[in-house]
Amino acid sequence: MSDELVRVYLPATVPMLARLRDEGLTADAAHAVTPALREWYAEGDEEELEYVAFTRAAQDALLLLRADPTAPRRRVVASVDLPARAIDRTGGELGSSTVRLAGPVPVKSVAAIHVDGAEAVDDVAAAAEVAAEAQAGDPDAQFAVDGVEDHELEWYDVTELDLLLSEVG
């Protein structure tokens, strides 16, 4: 087993961050640079591949928001560093960045937290409402989801978790 650390992007919500210290973060699926993504985007450098995985996690955060109508309308992505053995990168179609995690991610593995700013709330709310339809191929819904990507997620160090929660929670 390798002790190599892999950068993984977990989609989340603000309420999930509130449970981070006590329970860790869980995700049905997260995103990372996978062999399938490298093969699909062969001309991309490491930074571009990481951006693709990060963006896909932000899109999945919209689905989490749709499932939790009480959560603040802000996409959340946690950048985490996990041992390679804690990640299942097998399977997936060409271009897939999806990975499965062996269990909850502890706060000590979180490298950074990315959250939409206040100016994005209305666009995120609209995109969250149609995220599933966009994923199913609806072009009008995809337009709304693409529009929210114009908002850059703000970066927070994990030591700023309490401040972040008080600002957006």
PDB file of N, CA and C in Angstrom, residues 80-146:
ATOM      1  N   VAL A  80      -9.191  18.016   0.171  1.00  0.00           N
ATOM      2  CA  VAL A  80      -8.626  17.152   1.199  1.00  0.00           C
ATOM      3  C   VAL A  80      -7.476  16.335   0.621  1.00  0.00           C
ATOM      4  N   ASP A  81      -6.549  15.974   1.486  1.00  0.00           N
ATOM      5  CA  ASP A  81      -5.426  15.125   1.098  1.00  0.00           C
ATOM      6  C   ASP A  81      -5.571  13.808   1.836  1.00  0.00           C
ATOM      7  N   LEU A  82      -5.741  12.749   1.056  1.00  0.00           N
ATOM      8  CA  LEU A  82      -5.975  11.422   1.627  1.00  0.00           C
ATOM      9  C   LEU A  82      -4.947  10.427   1.121  1.00  0.00           C
ATOM     10  N   PRO A  83      -4.637   9.419   1.942  1.00  0.00           N
ATOM     11  CA  PRO A  83      -3.755   8.358   1.450  1.00  0.00           C
ATOM     12  C   PRO A  83      -4.419   7.655   0.265  1.00  0.00           C
ATOM     13  N   ALA A  84      -3.622   7.267  -0.705  1.00  0.00           N
ATOM     14  CA  ALA A  84      -4.154   6.619  -1.910  1.00  0.00           C
ATOM     15  C   ALA A  84      -5.002   5.405  -1.559  1.00  0.00           C
ATOM     16  N   ARG A  85      -4.654   4.704  -0.493  1.00  0.00           N
ATOM     17  CA  ARG A  85      -5.392   3.492  -0.116  1.00  0.00           C
ATOM     18  C   ARG A  85      -6.813   3.797   0.381  1.00  0.00           C
ATOM     19  N   ALA A  86      -7.108   5.065   0.708  1.00  0.00           N
ATOM     20  CA  ALA A  86      -8.434   5.452   1.203  1.00  0.00           C
ATOM     21  C   ALA A  86      -9.376   5.843   0.071  1.00  0.00           C
ATOM     22  N   ILE A  87      -8.897   5.718  -1.170  1.00  0.00           N
ATOM     23  CA  ILE A  87      -9.663   6.167  -2.325  1.00  0.00           C
ATOM     24  C   ILE A  87      -9.781   5.032  -3.327  1.00  0.00           C
ATOM     25  N   ASP A  88     -10.993   4.843  -3.843  1.00  0.00           N
ATOM     26  CA  ASP A  88     -11.214   3.869  -4.908  1.00  0.00           C
ATOM     27  C   ASP A  88     -11.325   4.636  -6.215  1.00  0.00           C
ATOM     28  N   ARG A  89     -10.285   4.524  -7.049  1.00  0.00           N
ATOM     29  CA  ARG A  89     -10.256   5.226  -8.333  1.00  0.00           C
ATOM     30  C   ARG A  89     -10.566   4.290  -9.495  1.00  0.00           C
ATOM     31  N   THR A  90     -11.017   3.094  -9.198  1.00  0.00           N
ATOM     32  CA  THR A  90     -11.259   2.126 -10.264  1.00  0.00           C
ATOM     33  C   THR A  90     -12.605   2.359 -10.921  1.00  0.00           C
ATOM     34  N   GLY A  91     -12.707   1.892 -12.138  1.00  0.00           N
ATOM     35  CA  GLY A  91     -13.975   2.009 -12.853  1.00  0.00           C
ATOM     36  C   GLY A  91     -14.196   3.405 -13.363  1.00  0.00           C
ATOM     37  N   GLY A  92     -15.380   3.643 -13.811  1.00  0.00           N
ATOM     38  CA  GLY A  92     -15.709   4.952 -14.345  1.00  0.00           C
ATOM     39  C   GLY A  92     -15.435   5.015 -15.830  1.00  0.00           C
ATOM     40  N   GLU A  93     -16.236   5.817 -16.491  1.00  0.00           N
ATOM     41  CA  GLU A  93     -16.089   5.951 -17.927  1.00  0.00           C
ATOM     42  C   GLU A  93     -14.976   6.933 -18.257  1.00  0.00           C
ATOM     43  N   LEU A  94     -14.596   6.960 -19.520  1.00  0.00           N
ATOM     44  CA  LEU A  94     -13.562   7.865 -19.990  1.00  0.00           C
ATOM     45  C   LEU A  94     -13.910   9.296 -19.583  1.00  0.00           C
ATOM     46  N   GLY A  95     -12.978   9.981 -18.953  1.00  0.00           N
ATOM     47  CA  GLY A  95     -13.190  11.352 -18.521  1.00  0.00           C
ATOM     48  C   GLY A  95     -13.702  11.498 -17.102  1.00  0.00           C
ATOM     49  N   SER A  96     -14.044  10.390 -16.467  1.00  0.00           N
ATOM     50  CA  SER A  96     -14.598  10.458 -15.115  1.00  0.00           C
ATOM     51  C   SER A  96     -13.539  10.901 -14.105  1.00  0.00           C
ATOM     52  N   SER A  97     -13.949  11.760 -13.192  1.00  0.00           N
ATOM     53  CA  SER A  97     -13.095  12.166 -12.074  1.00  0.00           C
ATOM     54  C   SER A  97     -13.642  11.624 -10.753  1.00  0.00           C
ATOM     55  N   THR A  98     -14.689  10.849 -10.823  1.00  0.00           N
ATOM     56  CA  THR A  98     -15.363  10.367  -9.624  1.00  0.00           C
ATOM     57  C   THR A  98     -14.523   9.323  -8.900  1.00  0.00           C
ATOM     58  N   VAL A  99     -14.439   9.492  -7.587  1.00  0.00           N
ATOM     59  CA  VAL A  99     -13.776   8.525  -6.719  1.00  0.00           C
ATOM     60  C   VAL A  99     -14.700   8.218  -5.550  1.00  0.00           C
ATOM     61  N   ARG A 100     -14.509   7.075  -4.957  1.00  0.00           N
ATOM     62  CA  ARG A 100     -15.252   6.682  -3.755  1.00  0.00           C
ATOM     63  C   ARG A 100     -14.280   6.682  -2.579  1.00  0.00           C
ATOM     64  N   LEU A 101     -14.783   7.064  -1.418  1.00  0.00           N
ATOM     65  CA  LEU A 101     -13.936   7.145  -0.233  1.00  0.00           C
ATOM     66  C   LEU A 101     -14.208   5.980   0.702  1.00  0.00           C
ATOM     67  N   ALA A 102     -13.162   5.563   1.401  1.00  0.00           N
ATOM     68  CA  ALA A 102     -13.276   4.426   2.311  1.00  0.00           C
ATOM     69  C   ALA A 102     -14.100   4.765   3.551  1.00  0.00           C
ATOM     70  N   GLY A 103     -14.191   6.024   3.904  1.00  0.00           N
ATOM     71  CA  GLY A 103     -14.951   6.417   5.089  1.00  0.00           C
ATOM     72  C   GLY A 103     -14.958   7.920   5.238  1.00  0.00           C
ATOM     73  N   PRO A 104     -15.455   8.415   6.368  1.00  0.00           N
ATOM     74  CA  PRO A 104     -15.496   9.859   6.601  1.00  0.00           C
ATOM     75  C   PRO A 104     -14.091  10.466   6.586  1.00  0.00           C
ATOM     76  N   VAL A 105     -14.018  11.695   6.130  1.00  0.00           N
ATOM     77  CA  VAL A 105     -12.748  12.415   6.064  1.00  0.00           C
ATOM     78  C   VAL A 105     -12.601  13.249   7.332  1.00  0.00           C
ATOM     79  N   PRO A 106     -11.541  13.010   8.109  1.00  0.00           N
ATOM     80  CA  PRO A 106     -11.353  13.786   9.345  1.00  0.00           C
ATOM     81  C   PRO A 106     -10.890  15.214   9.046  1.00  0.00           C
ATOM     82  N   VAL A 107     -11.149  16.109   9.976  1.00  0.00           N
ATOM     83  CA  VAL A 107     -10.799  17.516   9.801  1.00  0.00           C
ATOM     84  C   VAL A 107      -9.303  17.676   9.542  1.00  0.00           C
ATOM     85  N   LYS A 108      -8.465  16.818  10.105  1.00  0.00           N
ATOM     86  CA  LYS A 108      -7.009  16.943   9.917  1.00  0.00           C
ATOM     87  C   LYS A 108      -6.584  16.704   8.466  1.00  0.00           C
ATOM     88  N   SER A 109      -7.443  16.095   7.648  1.00  0.00           N
ATOM     89  CA  SER A 109      -7.115  15.850   6.235  1.00  0.00           C
ATOM     90  C   SER A 109      -7.552  16.985   5.321  1.00  0.00           C
ATOM     91  N   VAL A 110      -8.274  17.966   5.866  1.00  0.00           N
ATOM     92  CA  VAL A 110      -8.777  19.077   5.054  1.00  0.00           C
ATOM     93  C   VAL A 110      -7.665  20.101   4.859  1.00  0.00           C
ATOM     94  N   ALA A 111      -7.354  20.353   3.585  1.00  0.00           N
ATOM     95  CA  ALA A 111      -6.327  21.335   3.244  1.00  0.00           C
ATOM     96  C   ALA A 111      -6.919  22.732   3.099  1.00  0.00           C
ATOM     97  N   ALA A 112      -8.134  22.815   2.566  1.00  0.00           N
ATOM     98  CA  ALA A 112      -8.792  24.105   2.368  1.00  0.00           C
ATOM     99  C   ALA A 112     -10.280  23.884   2.186  1.00  0.00           C
ATOM    100  N   ILE A 113     -11.030  24.949   2.448  1.00  0.00           N
ATOM    101  CA  ILE A 113     -12.477  24.930   2.261  1.00  0.00           C
ATOM    102  C   ILE A 113     -12.811  26.058   1.285  1.00  0.00           C
ATOM    103  N   HIS A 114     -13.634  25.754   0.308  1.00  0.00           N
ATOM    104  CA  HIS A 114     -14.017  26.726  -0.711  1.00  0.00           C
ATOM    105  C   HIS A 114     -15.531  26.914  -0.642  1.00  0.00           C
ATOM    106  N   VAL A 115     -15.971  28.181  -0.562  1.00  0.00           N
ATOM    107  CA  VAL A 115     -17.394  28.484  -0.384  1.00  0.00           C
ATOM    108  C   VAL A 115     -17.748  29.692  -1.241  1.00  0.00           C
ATOM    109  N   ASP A 116     -18.950  29.663  -1.809  1.00  0.00           N
ATOM    110  CA  ASP A 116     -19.434  30.820  -2.550  1.00  0.00           C
ATOM    111  C   ASP A 116     -19.557  32.025  -1.641  1.00  0.00           C
ATOM    112  N   GLY A 117     -19.299  33.200  -2.199  1.00  0.00           N
ATOM    113  CA  GLY A 117     -19.512  34.446  -1.493  1.00  0.00           C
ATOM    114  C   GLY A 117     -20.981  34.842  -1.527  1.00  0.00           C
ATOM    115  N   ALA A 118     -21.324  35.865  -0.784  1.00  0.00           N
ATOM    116  CA  ALA A 118     -22.715  36.313  -0.662  1.00  0.00           C
ATOM    117  C   ALA A 118     -23.302  36.731  -2.008  1.00  0.00           C
ATOM    118  N   GLU A 119     -22.478  37.270  -2.911  1.00  0.00           N
ATOM    119  CA  GLU A 119     -22.987  37.732  -4.206  1.00  0.00           C
ATOM    120  C   GLU A 119     -23.470  36.591  -5.090  1.00  0.00           C
ATOM    121  N   ALA A 120     -23.110  35.357  -4.779  1.00  0.00           N
ATOM    122  CA  ALA A 120     -23.479  34.205  -5.602  1.00  0.00           C
ATOM    123  C   ALA A 120     -24.784  33.543  -5.167  1.00  0.00           C
ATOM    124  N   VAL A 121     -25.315  33.908  -4.027  1.00  0.00           N
ATOM    125  CA  VAL A 121     -26.439  33.188  -3.425  1.00  0.00           C
ATOM    126  C   VAL A 121     -27.633  33.026  -4.367  1.00  0.00           C
ATOM    127  N   ASP A 122     -28.057  34.094  -5.021  1.00  0.00           N
ATOM    128  CA  ASP A 122     -29.227  33.999  -5.900  1.00  0.00           C
ATOM    129  C   ASP A 122     -28.973  33.063  -7.082  1.00  0.00           C
ATOM    130  N   ASP A 123     -27.803  33.187  -7.693  1.00  0.00           N
ATOM    131  CA  ASP A 123     -27.475  32.319  -8.825  1.00  0.00           C
ATOM    132  C   ASP A 123     -27.336  30.865  -8.387  1.00  0.00           C
ATOM    133  N   VAL A 124     -26.748  30.642  -7.225  1.00  0.00           N
ATOM    134  CA  VAL A 124     -26.600  29.276  -6.708  1.00  0.00           C
ATOM    135  C   VAL A 124     -27.973  28.683  -6.411  1.00  0.00           C
ATOM    136  N   ALA A 125     -28.862  29.466  -5.827  1.00  0.00           N
ATOM    137  CA  ALA A 125     -30.209  28.980  -5.527  1.00  0.00           C
ATOM    138  C   ALA A 125     -30.920  28.552  -6.811  1.00  0.00           C
ATOM    139  N   ALA A 126     -30.814  29.360  -7.853  1.00  0.00           N
ATOM    140  CA  ALA A 126     -31.450  29.029  -9.125  1.00  0.00           C
ATOM    141  C   ALA A 126     -30.831  27.770  -9.741  1.00  0.00           C
ATOM    142  N   ALA A 127     -29.520  27.663  -9.684  1.00  0.00           N
ATOM    143  CA  ALA A 127     -28.844  26.499 -10.260  1.00  0.00           C
ATOM    144  C   ALA A 127     -29.140  25.229  -9.475  1.00  0.00           C
ATOM    145  N   ALA A 128     -29.231  25.341  -8.150  1.00  0.00           N
ATOM    146  CA  ALA A 128     -29.520  24.159  -7.323  1.00  0.00           C
ATOM    147  C   ALA A 128     -30.887  23.578  -7.663  1.00  0.00           C
ATOM    148  N   GLU A 129     -31.840  24.452  -7.982  1.00  0.00           N
ATOM    149  CA  GLU A 129     -33.187  23.997  -8.316  1.00  0.00           C
ATOM    150  C   GLU A 129     -33.232  23.133  -9.571  1.00  0.00           C
ATOM    151  N   VAL A 130     -32.295  23.352 -10.493  1.00  0.00           N
ATOM    152  CA  VAL A 130     -32.336  22.645 -11.777  1.00  0.00           C
ATOM    153  C   VAL A 130     -31.112  21.758 -12.012  1.00  0.00           C
ATOM    154  N   ALA A 131     -30.306  21.555 -10.986  1.00  0.00           N
ATOM    155  CA  ALA A 131     -29.051  20.803 -11.154  1.00  0.00           C
ATOM    156  C   ALA A 131     -29.282  19.380 -11.657  1.00  0.00           C
ATOM    157  N   ALA A 132     -30.281  18.714 -11.145  1.00  0.00           N
ATOM    158  CA  ALA A 132     -30.552  17.336 -11.580  1.00  0.00           C
ATOM    159  C   ALA A 132     -30.985  17.307 -13.040  1.00  0.00           C
ATOM    160  N   GLU A 133     -31.794  18.279 -13.441  1.00  0.00           N
ATOM    161  CA  GLU A 133     -32.230  18.351 -14.827  1.00  0.00           C
ATOM    162  C   GLU A 133     -31.042  18.617 -15.760  1.00  0.00           C
ATOM    163  N   ALA A 134     -30.115  19.472 -15.310  1.00  0.00           N
ATOM    164  CA  ALA A 134     -28.920  19.752 -16.106  1.00  0.00           C
ATOM    165  C   ALA A 134     -28.086  18.490 -16.277  1.00  0.00           C
ATOM    166  N   GLN A 135     -27.951  17.748 -15.200  1.00  0.00           N
ATOM    167  CA  GLN A 135     -27.189  16.502 -15.253  1.00  0.00           C
ATOM    168  C   GLN A 135     -27.844  15.496 -16.213  1.00  0.00           C
ATOM    169  N   ALA A 136     -29.164  15.580 -16.345  1.00  0.00           N
ATOM    170  CA  ALA A 136     -29.899  14.676 -17.233  1.00  0.00           C
ATOM    171  C   ALA A 136     -29.899  15.165 -18.688  1.00  0.00           C
ATOM    172  N   GLY A 137     -29.298  16.338 -18.932  1.00  0.00           N
ATOM    173  CA  GLY A 137     -29.168  16.796 -20.306  1.00  0.00           C
ATOM    174  C   GLY A 137     -30.062  17.938 -20.733  1.00  0.00           C
ATOM    175  N   ASP A 138     -30.831  18.531 -19.832  1.00  0.00           N
ATOM    176  CA  ASP A 138     -31.704  19.660 -20.177  1.00  0.00           C
ATOM    177  C   ASP A 138     -30.846  20.896 -20.457  1.00  0.00           C
ATOM    178  N   PRO A 139     -30.872  21.439 -21.680  1.00  0.00           N
ATOM    179  CA  PRO A 139     -30.002  22.566 -22.017  1.00  0.00           C
ATOM    180  C   PRO A 139     -30.329  23.854 -21.264  1.00  0.00           C
ATOM    181  N   ASP A 140     -31.610  24.119 -20.983  1.00  0.00           N
ATOM    182  CA  ASP A 140     -31.962  25.321 -20.229  1.00  0.00           C
ATOM    183  C   ASP A 140     -31.440  25.234 -18.795  1.00  0.00           C
ATOM    184  N   ALA A 141     -31.567  24.062 -18.204  1.00  0.00           N
ATOM    185  CA  ALA A 141     -31.043  23.860 -16.853  1.00  0.00           C
ATOM    186  C   ALA A 141     -29.525  23.970 -16.862  1.00  0.00           C
ATOM    187  N   GLN A 142     -28.887  23.433 -17.883  1.00  0.00           N
ATOM    188  CA  GLN A 142     -27.425  23.513 -17.982  1.00  0.00           C
ATOM    189  C   GLN A 142     -26.962  24.961 -18.071  1.00  0.00           C
ATOM    190  N   PHE A 143     -27.751  25.797 -18.734  1.00  0.00           N
ATOM    191  CA  PHE A 143     -27.428  27.219 -18.836  1.00  0.00           C
ATOM    192  C   PHE A 143     -27.370  27.855 -17.439  1.00  0.00           C
ATOM    193  N   ALA A 144     -28.330  27.510 -16.586  1.00  0.00           N
ATOM    194  CA  ALA A 144     -28.347  28.046 -15.216  1.00  0.00           C
ATOM    195  C   ALA A 144     -27.152  27.543 -14.412  1.00  0.00           C
ATOM    196  N   VAL A 145     -26.825  26.267 -14.576  1.00  0.00           N
ATOM    197  CA  VAL A 145     -25.680  25.685 -13.860  1.00  0.00           C
ATOM    198  C   VAL A 145     -24.379  26.312 -14.352  1.00  0.00           C
ATOM    199  N   ASP A 146     -24.252  26.479 -15.653  1.00  0.00           N
ATOM    200  CA  ASP A 146     -23.043  27.101 -16.199  1.00  0.00           C
ATOM    201  C   ASP A 146     -22.893  28.533 -15.704  1.00  0.00           C
TER     202      ASP A 146
END
